[in-house]
Coordinates of C-alpha atoms and ligand atoms in Angstrom, one line a residue:
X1 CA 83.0 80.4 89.4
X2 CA 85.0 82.0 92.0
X3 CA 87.7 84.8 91.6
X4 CA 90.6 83.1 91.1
X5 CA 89.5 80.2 88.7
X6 CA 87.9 82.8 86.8
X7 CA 91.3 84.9 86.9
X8 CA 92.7 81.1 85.9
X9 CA 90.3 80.6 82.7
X10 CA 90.8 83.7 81.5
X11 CA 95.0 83.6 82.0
X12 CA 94.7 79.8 80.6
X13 CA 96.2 78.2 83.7
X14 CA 95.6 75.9 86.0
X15 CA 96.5 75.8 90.0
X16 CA 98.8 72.6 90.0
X17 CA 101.3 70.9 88.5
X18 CA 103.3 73.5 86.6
X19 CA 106.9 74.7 87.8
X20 CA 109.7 74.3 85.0
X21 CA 109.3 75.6 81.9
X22 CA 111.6 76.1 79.2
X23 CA 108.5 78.2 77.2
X24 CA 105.0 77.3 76.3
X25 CA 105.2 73.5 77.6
X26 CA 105.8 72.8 80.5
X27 CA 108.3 69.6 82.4
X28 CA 105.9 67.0 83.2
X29 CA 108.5 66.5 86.6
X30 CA 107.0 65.1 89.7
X31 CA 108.4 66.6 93.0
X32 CA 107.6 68.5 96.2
X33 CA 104.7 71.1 95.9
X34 CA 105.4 74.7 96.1
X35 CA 102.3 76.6 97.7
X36 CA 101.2 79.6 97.4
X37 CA 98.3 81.2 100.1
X38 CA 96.8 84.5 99.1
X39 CA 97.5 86.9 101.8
X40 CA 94.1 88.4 101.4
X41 CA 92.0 86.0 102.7
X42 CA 94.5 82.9 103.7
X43 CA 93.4 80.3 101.3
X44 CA 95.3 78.1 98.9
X45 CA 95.5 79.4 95.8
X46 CA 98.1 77.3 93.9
X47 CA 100.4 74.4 94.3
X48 CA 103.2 74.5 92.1
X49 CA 106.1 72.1 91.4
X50 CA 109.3 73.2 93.0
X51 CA 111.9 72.7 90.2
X52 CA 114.3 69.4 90.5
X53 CA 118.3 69.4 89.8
X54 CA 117.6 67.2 87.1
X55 CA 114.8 69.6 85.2
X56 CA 116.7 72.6 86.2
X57 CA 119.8 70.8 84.0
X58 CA 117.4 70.2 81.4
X59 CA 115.9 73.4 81.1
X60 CA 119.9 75.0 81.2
X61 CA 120.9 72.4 78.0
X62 CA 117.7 74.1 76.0
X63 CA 119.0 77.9 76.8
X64 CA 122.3 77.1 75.9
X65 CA 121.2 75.7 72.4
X66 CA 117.6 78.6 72.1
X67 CA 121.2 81.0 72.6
X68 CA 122.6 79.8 69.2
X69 CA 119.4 80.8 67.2
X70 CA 118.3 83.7 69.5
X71 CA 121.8 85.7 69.0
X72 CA 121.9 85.4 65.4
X73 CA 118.5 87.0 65.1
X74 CA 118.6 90.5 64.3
X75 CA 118.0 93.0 66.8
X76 CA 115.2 94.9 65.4
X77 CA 113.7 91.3 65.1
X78 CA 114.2 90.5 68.4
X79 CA 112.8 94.2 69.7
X80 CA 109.1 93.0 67.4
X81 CA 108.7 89.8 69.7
X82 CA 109.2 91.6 72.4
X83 CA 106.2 94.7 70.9
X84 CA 104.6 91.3 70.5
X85 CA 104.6 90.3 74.1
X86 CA 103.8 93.7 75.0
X87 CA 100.5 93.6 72.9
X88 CA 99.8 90.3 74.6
X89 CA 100.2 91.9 78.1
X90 CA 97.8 94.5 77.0
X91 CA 95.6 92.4 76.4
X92 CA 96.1 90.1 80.0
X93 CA 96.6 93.7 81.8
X94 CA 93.5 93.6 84.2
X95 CA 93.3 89.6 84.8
X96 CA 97.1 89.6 85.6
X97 CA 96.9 92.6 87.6
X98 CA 94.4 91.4 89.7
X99 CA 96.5 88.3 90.1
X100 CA 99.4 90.3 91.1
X101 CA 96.4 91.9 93.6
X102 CA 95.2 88.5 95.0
X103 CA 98.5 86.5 95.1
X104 CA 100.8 89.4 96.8
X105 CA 98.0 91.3 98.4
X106 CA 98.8 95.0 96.7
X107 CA 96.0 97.0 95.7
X108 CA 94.2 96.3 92.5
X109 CA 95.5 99.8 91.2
X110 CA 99.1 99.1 92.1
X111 CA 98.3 95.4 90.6
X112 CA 97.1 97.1 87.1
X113 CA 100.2 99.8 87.9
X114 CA 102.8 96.4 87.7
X115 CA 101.6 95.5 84.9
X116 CA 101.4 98.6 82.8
X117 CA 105.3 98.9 83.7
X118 CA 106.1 95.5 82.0
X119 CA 103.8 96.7 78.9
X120 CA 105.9 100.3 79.7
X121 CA 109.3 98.6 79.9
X122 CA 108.1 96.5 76.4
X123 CA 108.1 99.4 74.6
X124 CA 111.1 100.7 75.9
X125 CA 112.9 97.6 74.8
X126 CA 111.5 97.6 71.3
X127 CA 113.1 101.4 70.7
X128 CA 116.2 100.0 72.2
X129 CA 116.5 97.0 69.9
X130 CA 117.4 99.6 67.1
X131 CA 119.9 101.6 69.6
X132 CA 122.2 99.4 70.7
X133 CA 124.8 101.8 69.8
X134 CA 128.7 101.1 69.6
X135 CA 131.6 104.1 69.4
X136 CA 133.7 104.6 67.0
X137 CA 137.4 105.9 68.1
X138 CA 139.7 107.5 66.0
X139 CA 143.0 105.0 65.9
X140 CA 146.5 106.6 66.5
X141 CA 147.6 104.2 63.4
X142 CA 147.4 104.9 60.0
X143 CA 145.0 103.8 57.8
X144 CA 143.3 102.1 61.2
X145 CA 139.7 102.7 62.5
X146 CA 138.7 101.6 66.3
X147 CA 134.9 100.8 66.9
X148 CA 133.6 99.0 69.4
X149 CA 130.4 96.5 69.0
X150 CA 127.9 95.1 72.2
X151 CA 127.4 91.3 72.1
X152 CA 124.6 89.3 73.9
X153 CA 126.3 87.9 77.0
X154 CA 124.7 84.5 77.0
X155 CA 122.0 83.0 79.8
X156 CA 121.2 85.8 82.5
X157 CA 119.5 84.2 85.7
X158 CA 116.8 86.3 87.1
X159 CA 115.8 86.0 90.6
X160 CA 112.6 88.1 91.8
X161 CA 111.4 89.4 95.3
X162 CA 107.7 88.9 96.0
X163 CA 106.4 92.7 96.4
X164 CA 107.4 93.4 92.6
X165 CA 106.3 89.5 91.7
X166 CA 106.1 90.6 87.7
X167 CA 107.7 93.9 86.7
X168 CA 111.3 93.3 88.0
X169 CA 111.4 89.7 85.8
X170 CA 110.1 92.1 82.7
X171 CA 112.6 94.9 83.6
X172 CA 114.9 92.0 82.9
X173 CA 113.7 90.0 80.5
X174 CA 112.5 92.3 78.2
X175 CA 115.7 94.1 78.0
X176 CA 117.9 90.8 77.8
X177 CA 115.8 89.9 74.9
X178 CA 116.5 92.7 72.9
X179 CA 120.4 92.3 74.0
X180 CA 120.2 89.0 72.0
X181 CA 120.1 86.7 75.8
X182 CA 118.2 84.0 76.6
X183 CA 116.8 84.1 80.4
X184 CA 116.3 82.0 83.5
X185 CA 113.7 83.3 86.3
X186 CA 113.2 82.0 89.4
X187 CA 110.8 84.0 91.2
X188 CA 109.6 84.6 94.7
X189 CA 108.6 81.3 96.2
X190 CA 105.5 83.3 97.5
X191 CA 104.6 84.6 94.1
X192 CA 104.8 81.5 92.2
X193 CA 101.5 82.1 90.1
X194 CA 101.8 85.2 88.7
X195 CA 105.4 84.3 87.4
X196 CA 103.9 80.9 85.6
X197 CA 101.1 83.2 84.5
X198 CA 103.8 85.9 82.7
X199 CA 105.9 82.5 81.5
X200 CA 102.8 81.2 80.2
X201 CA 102.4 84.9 77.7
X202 CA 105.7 85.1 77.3
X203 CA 106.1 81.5 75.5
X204 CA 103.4 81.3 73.5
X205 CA 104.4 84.7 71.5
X206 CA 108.0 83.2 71.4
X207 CA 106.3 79.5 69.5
X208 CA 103.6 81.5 67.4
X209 CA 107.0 82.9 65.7
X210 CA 108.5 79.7 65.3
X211 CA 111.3 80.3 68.0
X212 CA 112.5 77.0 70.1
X213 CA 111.9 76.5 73.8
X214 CA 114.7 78.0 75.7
X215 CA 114.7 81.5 74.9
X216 CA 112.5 82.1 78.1
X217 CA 113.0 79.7 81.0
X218 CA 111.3 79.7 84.3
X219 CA 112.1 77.3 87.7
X220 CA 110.4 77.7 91.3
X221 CA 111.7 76.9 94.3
X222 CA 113.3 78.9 97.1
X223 CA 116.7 80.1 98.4
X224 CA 118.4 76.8 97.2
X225 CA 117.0 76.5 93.8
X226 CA 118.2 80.3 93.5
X227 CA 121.5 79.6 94.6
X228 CA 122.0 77.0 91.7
X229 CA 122.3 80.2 89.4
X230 CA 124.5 81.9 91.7
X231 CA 126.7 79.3 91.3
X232 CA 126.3 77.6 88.4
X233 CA 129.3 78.8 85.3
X234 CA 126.6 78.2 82.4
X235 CA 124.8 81.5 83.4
X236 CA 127.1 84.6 83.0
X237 CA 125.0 87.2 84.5
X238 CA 122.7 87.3 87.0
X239 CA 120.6 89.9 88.0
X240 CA 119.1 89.3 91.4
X241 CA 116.3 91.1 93.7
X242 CA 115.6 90.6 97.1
X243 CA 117.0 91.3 100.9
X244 CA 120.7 92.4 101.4
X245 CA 121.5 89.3 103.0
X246 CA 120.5 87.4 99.8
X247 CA 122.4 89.7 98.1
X248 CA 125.5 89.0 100.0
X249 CA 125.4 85.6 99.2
X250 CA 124.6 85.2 95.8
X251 CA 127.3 88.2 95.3
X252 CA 129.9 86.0 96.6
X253 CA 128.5 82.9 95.0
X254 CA 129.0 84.9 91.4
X255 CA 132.1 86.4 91.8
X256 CA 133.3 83.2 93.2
X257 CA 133.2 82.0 89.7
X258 CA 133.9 85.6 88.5
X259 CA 130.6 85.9 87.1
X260 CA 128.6 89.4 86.8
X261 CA 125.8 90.4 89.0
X262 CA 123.2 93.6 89.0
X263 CA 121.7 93.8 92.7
X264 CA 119.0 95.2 93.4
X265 CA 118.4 95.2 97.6
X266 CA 116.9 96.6 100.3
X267 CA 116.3 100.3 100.8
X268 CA 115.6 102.8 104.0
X269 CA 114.6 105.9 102.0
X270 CA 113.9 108.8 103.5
X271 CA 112.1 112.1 102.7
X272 CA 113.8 115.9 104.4
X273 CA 111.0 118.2 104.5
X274 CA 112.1 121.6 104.5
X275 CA 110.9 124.9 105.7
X276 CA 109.9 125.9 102.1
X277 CA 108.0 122.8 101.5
X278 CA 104.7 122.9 100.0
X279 CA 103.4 120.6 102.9
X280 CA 100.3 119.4 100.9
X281 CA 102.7 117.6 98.8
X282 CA 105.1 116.6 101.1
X283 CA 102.3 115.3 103.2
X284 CA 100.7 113.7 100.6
X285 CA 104.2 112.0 99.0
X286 CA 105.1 110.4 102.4
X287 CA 101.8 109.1 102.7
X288 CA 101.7 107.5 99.9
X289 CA 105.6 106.4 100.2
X290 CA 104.7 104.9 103.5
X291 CA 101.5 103.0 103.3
X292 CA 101.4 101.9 99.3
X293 CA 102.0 98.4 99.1
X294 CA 101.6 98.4 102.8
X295 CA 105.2 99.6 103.0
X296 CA 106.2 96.6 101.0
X297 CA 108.3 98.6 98.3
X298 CA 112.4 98.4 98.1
X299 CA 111.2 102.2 97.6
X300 CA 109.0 102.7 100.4
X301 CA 109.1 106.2 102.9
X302 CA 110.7 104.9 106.3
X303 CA 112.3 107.8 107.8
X304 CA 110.7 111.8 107.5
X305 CA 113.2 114.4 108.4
X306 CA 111.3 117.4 109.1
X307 CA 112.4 121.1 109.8
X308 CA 111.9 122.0 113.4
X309 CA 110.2 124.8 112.2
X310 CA 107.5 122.8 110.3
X311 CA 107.8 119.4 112.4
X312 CA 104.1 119.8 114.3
X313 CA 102.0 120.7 111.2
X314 CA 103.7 118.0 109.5
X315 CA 102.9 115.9 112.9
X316 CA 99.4 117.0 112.2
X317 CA 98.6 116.8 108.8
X318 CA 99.9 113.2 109.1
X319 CA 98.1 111.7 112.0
X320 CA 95.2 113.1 110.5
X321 CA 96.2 111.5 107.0
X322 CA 96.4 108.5 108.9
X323 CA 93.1 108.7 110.2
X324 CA 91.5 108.4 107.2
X325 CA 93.0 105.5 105.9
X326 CA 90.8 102.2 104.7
X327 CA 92.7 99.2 104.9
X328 CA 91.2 96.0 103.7
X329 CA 90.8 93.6 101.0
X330 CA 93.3 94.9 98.1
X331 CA 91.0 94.0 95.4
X332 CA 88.0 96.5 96.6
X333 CA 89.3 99.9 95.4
X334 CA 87.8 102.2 97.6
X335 CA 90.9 100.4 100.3
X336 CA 94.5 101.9 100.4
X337 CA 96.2 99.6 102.2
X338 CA 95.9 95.6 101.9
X339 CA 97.6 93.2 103.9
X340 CA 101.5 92.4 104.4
X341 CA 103.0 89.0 102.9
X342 CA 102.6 87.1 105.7
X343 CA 101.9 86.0 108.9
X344 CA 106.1 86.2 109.1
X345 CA 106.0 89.7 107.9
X346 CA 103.8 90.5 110.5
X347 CA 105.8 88.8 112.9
X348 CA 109.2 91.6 111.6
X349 CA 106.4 94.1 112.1
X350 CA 106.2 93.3 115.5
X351 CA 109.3 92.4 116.5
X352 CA 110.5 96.0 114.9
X353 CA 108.1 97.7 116.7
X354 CA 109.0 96.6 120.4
X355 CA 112.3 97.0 119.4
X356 CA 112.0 100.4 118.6
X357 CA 109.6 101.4 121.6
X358 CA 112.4 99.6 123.7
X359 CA 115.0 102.1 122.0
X360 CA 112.6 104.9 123.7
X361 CA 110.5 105.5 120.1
X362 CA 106.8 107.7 120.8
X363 CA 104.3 106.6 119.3
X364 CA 102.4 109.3 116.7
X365 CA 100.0 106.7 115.2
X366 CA 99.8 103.0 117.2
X367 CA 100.6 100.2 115.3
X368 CA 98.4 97.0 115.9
X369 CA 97.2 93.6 114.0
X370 CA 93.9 93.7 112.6
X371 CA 91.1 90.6 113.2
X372 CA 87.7 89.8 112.6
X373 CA 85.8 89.4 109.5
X374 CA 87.7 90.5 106.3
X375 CA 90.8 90.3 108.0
X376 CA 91.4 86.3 108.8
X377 CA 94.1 85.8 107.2
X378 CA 96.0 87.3 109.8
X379 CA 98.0 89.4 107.9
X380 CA 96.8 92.9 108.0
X381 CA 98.2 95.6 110.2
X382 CA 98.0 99.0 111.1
X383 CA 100.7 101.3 109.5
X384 CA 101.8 103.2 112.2
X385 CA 104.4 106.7 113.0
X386 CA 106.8 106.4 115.5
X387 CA 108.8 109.9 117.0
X388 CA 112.9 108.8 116.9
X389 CA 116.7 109.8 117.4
X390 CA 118.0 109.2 114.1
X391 CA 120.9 107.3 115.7
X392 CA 118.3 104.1 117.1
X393 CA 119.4 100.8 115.6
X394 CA 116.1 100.2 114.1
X395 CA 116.2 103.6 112.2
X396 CA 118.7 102.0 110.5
X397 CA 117.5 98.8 109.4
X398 CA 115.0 98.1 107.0
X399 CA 111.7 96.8 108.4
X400 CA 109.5 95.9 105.2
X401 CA 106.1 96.8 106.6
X402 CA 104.5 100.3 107.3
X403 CA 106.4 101.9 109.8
X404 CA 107.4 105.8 109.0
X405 CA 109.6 107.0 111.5
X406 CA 110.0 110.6 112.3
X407 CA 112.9 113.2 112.9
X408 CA 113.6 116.8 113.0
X409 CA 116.6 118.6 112.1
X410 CA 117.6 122.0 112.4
X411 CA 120.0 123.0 109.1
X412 CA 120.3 121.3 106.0
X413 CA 123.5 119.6 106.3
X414 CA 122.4 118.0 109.7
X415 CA 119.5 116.6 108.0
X416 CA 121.7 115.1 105.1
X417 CA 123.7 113.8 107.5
X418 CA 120.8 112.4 108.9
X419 CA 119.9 110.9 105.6
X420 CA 122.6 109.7 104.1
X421 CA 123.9 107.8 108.0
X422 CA 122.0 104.6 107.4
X423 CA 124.2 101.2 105.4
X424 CA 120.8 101.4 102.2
X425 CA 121.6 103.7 99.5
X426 CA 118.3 103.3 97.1
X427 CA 115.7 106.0 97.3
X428 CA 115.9 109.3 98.8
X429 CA 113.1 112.4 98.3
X430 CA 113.5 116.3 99.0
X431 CA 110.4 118.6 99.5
X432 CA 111.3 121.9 99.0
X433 CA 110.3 125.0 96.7
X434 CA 113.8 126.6 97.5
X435 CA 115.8 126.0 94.7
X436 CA 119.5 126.1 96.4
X437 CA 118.1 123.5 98.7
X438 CA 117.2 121.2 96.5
X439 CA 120.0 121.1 94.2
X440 CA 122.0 120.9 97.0
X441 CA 120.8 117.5 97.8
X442 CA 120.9 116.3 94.1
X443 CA 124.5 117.4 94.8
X444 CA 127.5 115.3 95.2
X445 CA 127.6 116.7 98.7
X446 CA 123.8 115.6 99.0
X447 CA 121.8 112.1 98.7
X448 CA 124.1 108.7 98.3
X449 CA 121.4 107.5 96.8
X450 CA 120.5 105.7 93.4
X451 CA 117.6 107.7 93.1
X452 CA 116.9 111.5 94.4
X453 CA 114.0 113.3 93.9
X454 CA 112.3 116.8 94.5
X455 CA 108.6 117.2 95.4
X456 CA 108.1 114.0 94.5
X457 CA 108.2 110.9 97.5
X458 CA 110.6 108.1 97.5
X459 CA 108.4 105.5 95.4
X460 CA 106.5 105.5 92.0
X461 CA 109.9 105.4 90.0
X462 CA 109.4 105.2 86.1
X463 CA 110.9 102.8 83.6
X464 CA 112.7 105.3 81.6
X465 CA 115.5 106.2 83.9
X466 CA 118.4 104.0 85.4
X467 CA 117.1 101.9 88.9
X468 CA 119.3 101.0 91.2
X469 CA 121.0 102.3 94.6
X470 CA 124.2 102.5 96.3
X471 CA 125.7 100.5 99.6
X472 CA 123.8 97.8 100.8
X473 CA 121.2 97.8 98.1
X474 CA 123.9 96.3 95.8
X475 CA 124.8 99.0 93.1
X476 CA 123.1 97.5 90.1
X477 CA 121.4 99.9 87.7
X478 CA 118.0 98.3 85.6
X479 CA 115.5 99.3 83.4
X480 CA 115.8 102.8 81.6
X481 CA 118.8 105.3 80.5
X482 CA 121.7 103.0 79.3
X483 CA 121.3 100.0 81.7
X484 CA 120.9 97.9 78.9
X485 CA 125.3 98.0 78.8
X486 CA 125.1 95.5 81.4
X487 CA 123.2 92.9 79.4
X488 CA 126.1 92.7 77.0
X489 CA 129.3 92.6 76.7
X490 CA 131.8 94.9 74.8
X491 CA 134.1 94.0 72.2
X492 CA 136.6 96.3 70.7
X493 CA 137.6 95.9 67.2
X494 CA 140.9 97.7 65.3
X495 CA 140.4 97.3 62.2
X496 CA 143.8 97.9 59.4
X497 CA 142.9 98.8 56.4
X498 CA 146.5 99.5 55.4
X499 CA 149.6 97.5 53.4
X500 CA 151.6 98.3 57.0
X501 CA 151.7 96.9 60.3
X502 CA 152.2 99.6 62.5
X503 CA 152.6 98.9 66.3
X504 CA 150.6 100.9 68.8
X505 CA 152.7 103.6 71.4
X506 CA 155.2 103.6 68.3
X507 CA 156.9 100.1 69.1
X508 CA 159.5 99.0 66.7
X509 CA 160.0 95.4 66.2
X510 CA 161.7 95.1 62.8
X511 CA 162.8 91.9 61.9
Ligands
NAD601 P1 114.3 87.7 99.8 O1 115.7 88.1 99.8 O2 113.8 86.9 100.9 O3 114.0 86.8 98.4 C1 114.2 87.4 97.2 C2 114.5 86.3 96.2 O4 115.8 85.7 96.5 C3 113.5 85.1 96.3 O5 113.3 84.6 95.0 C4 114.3 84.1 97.1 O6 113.9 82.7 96.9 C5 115.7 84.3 96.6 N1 116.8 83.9 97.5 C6 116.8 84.1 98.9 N2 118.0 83.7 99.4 C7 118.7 83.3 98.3 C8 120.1 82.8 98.2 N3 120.9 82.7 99.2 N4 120.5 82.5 96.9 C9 119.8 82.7 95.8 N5 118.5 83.2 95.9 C10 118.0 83.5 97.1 O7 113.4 89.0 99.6 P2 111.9 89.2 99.6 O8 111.4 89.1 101.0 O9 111.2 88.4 98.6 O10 111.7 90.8 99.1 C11 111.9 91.8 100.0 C12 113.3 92.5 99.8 O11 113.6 92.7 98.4 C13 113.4 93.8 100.5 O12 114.7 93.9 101.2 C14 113.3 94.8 99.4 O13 113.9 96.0 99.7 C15 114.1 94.1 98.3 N6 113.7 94.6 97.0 C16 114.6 95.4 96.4 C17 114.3 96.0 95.1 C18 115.3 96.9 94.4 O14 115.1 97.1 93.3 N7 116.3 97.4 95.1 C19 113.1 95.7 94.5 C20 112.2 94.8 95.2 C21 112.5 94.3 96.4

């Protein structure tokens, strides 16, 4: 048996024939195949059935009903089937990780990593089921109380990017569930398997406790089959991940029909290393920020912004960082770096590297497309360093592949400046063990980003706090701290328990 029908037998699937699902069974709909080629070695690992209009319809009549039951179940209820899925993920965690591994091409470590942040993300959600907290308000009336209570909102479509092919749907989901919604996911189109695979765990805990179909629903397909949720008035929020430009249009699609979104889109996060760094962890942050996932994360170090002071030790450290690099088949750990996507991806890589040589970009470490054995599926590259003027278009643009450009800066205003002068807003990193320095960039006057760190790089976020950036990567705030308030809406309730009818402001209206 090879890997993946072993990976298969064990995760109970097969490679064909699945596609729409409104939980454990699965629309016997005939149609177009979906597949999906493993960027590791190039072969076929799955053909999947790209969801019809007239399944997706079906699947949206058994949410709307699974919404009745699901939103009369108690919270705390709901928060045990979703300790119930986590328990089940535990259980899946290496298989499906090293499905995450083989179908997106990230390392087997960051492939376990995804998954322990759904089973992370679980748990979160099952405390939350017991803290979906209201205010009470003190009422300018007499004998009057103010509260307010959170409702579920209804159906929230979820539409997933391929690097984060499982995580993102359970940052979702999860949390939804506990909010009392039922959910739609329509993944990436290139990480079809993994998604039935999650779907597949997902329902079965959902019809061991006697729940109906619906409460988790799943359709493939690409950019059309997502726009059907942008635009469609039986989903009232949806919470999509992916480029800016797909953000753009489902964002008009939704408020079209006034609708709510959360966006989550692409990043250009950048790293200021300062004179009082501790360069062994700055050098070792934007490494890891730079080349992890092959520089496929909405998160991942693009731009360095280095003291002049410290700029050639950085320069050196890093090349020789680079050096040592083993980039290979994802699945064999002693690799760091697997391939990109796709032979497309690696097309952008190209493209943004002539692009920015024509600009008048040095080169620190040479980019190039690996070949030969191990490498035939034509997707693996060299990450590579580039020497810039922060003001180059492609400085400014995000290239998802592993390209780290590199500045220097003189003060620390330039070099916020510098960081904050680009249209992404997501992730943003200091290294510094001056402590004016650093809380100056946690400042208002410092990053415009979601997320800011110190001595820590760009990437490796946790579930616990809020995710989400600024600008062009869409504003929408997911998994941790109170996120879950956009999952549900708020309802304010005055309630008189007087033998008056007083008017609020004092209004008379005697009749
Ligand atoms: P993509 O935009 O090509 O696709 C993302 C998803 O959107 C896919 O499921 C795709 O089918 C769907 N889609 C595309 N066009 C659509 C449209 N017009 N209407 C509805 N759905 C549509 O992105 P990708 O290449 O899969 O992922 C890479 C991008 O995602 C990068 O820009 C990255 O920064 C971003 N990303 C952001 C975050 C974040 O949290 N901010 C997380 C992961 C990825």
């Amino acid at each position: 048996m090879n890997l993946l029908q072993a990976l298969l037998s064990n995760l109970g699937l097969s490679s064909e024939n699945m596609g729409t699902s409104s939980g454990k069974s699965w629309y016997p709909t005939t149609g177009d195949y979906l597949e999906s080629y493993s960027p590791v070695d190039g072969k076929l690992i799955a053909k999947v059935i790209q969801t019809d209009w007239k399944s997706y319809d079906r699947l949206l009549s058994d949410l709307q009903m699974a919404f009745t039951t699901w939103r009369d179940v108690p919270a705390p209820r709901r928060g045990e089937i979703v300790r119930q899925i986590g328990m089940a993920l535990r259980e899946k965690k290496e298989d499906l990780g090293r499905l995450v591994s083989y179908e997106m091409g990230k390392s087997y470590q960051e492939g376990l990593g995804e998954v322990q942040e759904m089973i992370d993300i679980c748990d979160f959600a099952v405390g939350l089921s017991r803290q979906l907290y209201g205010l009470t308000m003190p009422s300018e009336r007499v004998n009057h109380t103010m509260m307010e209570q959170w409702h579920p909102l209804g159906i929230v479509g979820i539409i997933s990017a391929f690097n984060f092919p499982v995580a993102v749907w359970s940052w979702n989901a999860m949390i939804s569930w506990v909010c009392g919604n039922v959910c739609v996911w329509k993944p990436s189109e290139k990480t079809p398997l993994t998604a039935i695979s999650c779907q597949k765990i997902a329902g079965e805990v959902f019809a061991q406790n006697g729940f109906p179909e619906g409460i988790s629903g799943l359709i493939c397909g690409g950019a059309d089959v997502g726009a059907w949720l942008a635009e469609d008035t039986r989903i009232q929020l949806v919470s999509a991940t992916g480029s800016t430009r797909m953000g753009k249009s489902v964002a008009v699609a939704v408020a079209s029909r006034l609708g709510k979104t959360i966006l989550e889109l692409g990043g250009n996060n950048a790293i200021i290393i300062t004179p009082n760094a501790d360069l062994d962890i700055a050098t070792r942050g934007a490494v890891f920020g730079a080349v992890g996932t092959a520089g496929q994360r909405c998160t991942s170090t693009r731009r360095l912004i280095v003291h002049e002071d410290v700029y050639e030790a950085v320069k050196k450290r890093l090349v020789s960082a680079y050096a040592q690099l083993k980039i290979g088949n994802p699945l064999e750990e002693s690799n760091h770096m697997g391939p990109l996507i796709d032979q497309e991806a690696v097309g952008q890589y190209l493209a943004a590297v002539e692009e920015v040589e024509k600009e008048g970009a040095q080169v620190v470490v040479a980019p190039g497309v690996l070949d030969g054995s191990g490498f035939e599926s034509g997707c693996y590259v060299l990450p590579c360093i580039f020497e810039v003027e922060p003001h180059y278009r492609m400085v400014k643009e995000e290239t998802f592949a592993p390209i780290l450009y590199l500045m220097k800066y003189r003060s620390l205003e330039e070099a916020i400046h510098i960081h904050n002068d680009v249209p992404q807003g997501l992730s943003s990193a200091i290294m510094s063990t001056d402590v004016r320095e650093s809380y100056r960039f946690l400042s208002a006057a410092g990053s415009d980003c979601g997320i800011a760190n110190v001595n820590i790089g760009t990437s490796g976020a946790e579930i616990g706090g809020a995710f989400g950036g600024e600008k062009e990567t869409g504003g929408g705030r997911e998994s941790g701290s109170d996120a879950w308030k956009a999952y549900m809406r708020r309802q304010t309730n005055t309630i008189n328990y007087g033998n008056q009818l007083p008017l609020a402001q004092g209004i008379r209206f005697d009749t």
